[in-house]
Amino acid sequence: MQITFLGHASLQLDISDRTIIIDPFISGNELAKSIDVDSLKADYVLLTHGHQDHVLDVEQIAKNNPDAILVSNFEIVSWFGEKGINGHPMNHGGQKAFDFGTVKYVNAIHSSVLPDGTYGGNPGGFVIQAEGKIVYIAGDTALTYDMKLIPETIGKVDLAIFPIGDNFTMGYEDASVAADFVGCRRVLGCHYDTFPPIALDKRAASNYFESKGKELLLPDVGESITI
Ligand code: NI
Ligand code: MN
């Protein structure tokens, strides 16, 4: 599985011949101007919650990829469904097998409203099982004991993708505890530096993880890692 950082909390997952875009916020992100939204291929678009900084480019990507399937909570899938976008609705605790792997929609402690003010359901995260690996995309969230349910019910996480920018989500110290909760020593950090309130001292964050015996991956925009 290849994971490409597209800036902020946006990611591209390539799993065998399937491409999954997560939380696309690219055209509004000055730090992601090297990424051309129109060049993105998508078989699936996964949305953790309804905030603008997670859904901005969904319509553009769906227009360019008319067969793409949107996966999110019921409220978000219904809202995009009214715009003619195909979706598969889920809700907390539900798991579904797709042709690239299995997705479980899990709790996040945050809020969720769509760009026009429509209620965006409860925010979530995704646990993806594919190619023998477990990847946990936490979405925007605080540290929560619910994370301990993931290794108990699914298995130890191979890679956790956590927000680390603080202010609106966990900061890196809590993200380090979250990594312990899910039995993972490798964290890909996201949701930092995009806006002034979430500016991050990257060196301090990396050093902190190292002091806890963990690895914090901070890929450049457009950079990929393989697990
Ligand atoms: Ni948010
Ligand atoms: Mn956000």
Tab-separated table of N, CA, C and O and ligand atoms in Angstrom, residues 8-9 49 51 53-54 110 140 168-169 191 195, ligand 2:
chain	number	residue	atom	x	y	z
A	8	HIS	N	-2.251	19.187	4.488
A	8	HIS	CA	-3.275	19.245	5.536
A	8	HIS	C	-3.664	17.834	6.005
A	8	HIS	O	-2.825	17.143	6.572
A	9	ALA	N	-4.930	17.418	5.808
A	9	ALA	CA	-5.300	16.046	6.192
A	9	ALA	C	-5.643	15.226	4.951
A	9	ALA	O	-6.329	14.206	5.039
A	49	HIS	N	-15.236	13.815	8.094
A	49	HIS	CA	-16.280	14.695	8.621
A	49	HIS	C	-16.532	15.820	7.625
A	49	HIS	O	-15.896	15.863	6.573
A	51	HIS	N	-16.269	19.227	7.650
A	51	HIS	CA	-15.648	20.561	7.633
A	51	HIS	C	-14.993	20.866	6.279
A	51	HIS	O	-14.434	19.985	5.628
A	53	ASP	N	-12.281	22.177	5.455
A	53	ASP	CA	-10.877	21.814	5.250
A	53	ASP	C	-10.691	20.299	5.083
A	53	ASP	O	-9.557	19.798	5.140
A	54	HIS	N	-11.807	19.588	4.839
A	54	HIS	CA	-11.757	18.141	4.567
A	54	HIS	C	-12.578	17.760	3.339
A	54	HIS	O	-12.435	16.649	2.838
A	110	HIS	N	-14.826	15.432	17.979
A	110	HIS	CA	-14.654	16.656	17.184
A	110	HIS	C	-16.054	17.189	16.891
A	110	HIS	O	-16.987	16.904	17.661
A	140	ASP	N	-9.996	14.382	12.297
A	140	ASP	CA	-9.814	15.405	13.336
A	140	ASP	C	-10.362	14.837	14.632
A	140	ASP	O	-11.551	14.508	14.721
A	168	PHE	N	-7.273	22.678	17.177
A	168	PHE	CA	-8.551	22.107	16.747
A	168	PHE	C	-8.605	20.592	16.970
A	168	PHE	O	-9.679	19.975	16.851
A	169	THR	N	-7.451	19.987	17.215
A	169	THR	CA	-7.334	18.521	17.342
A	169	THR	C	-6.268	18.219	18.404
A	169	THR	O	-5.754	19.129	19.040
A	191	HIS	N	-2.550	17.651	9.550
A	191	HIS	CA	-3.360	18.718	10.143
A	191	HIS	C	-2.506	19.690	10.964
A	191	HIS	O	-2.809	19.998	12.115
A	195	PHE	N	-2.876	26.582	8.751
A	195	PHE	CA	-3.410	27.861	9.245
A	195	PHE	C	-2.577	28.278	10.468
A	195	PHE	O	-2.043	27.405	11.170
B	2	MN	MN	-9.862	19.986	10.116
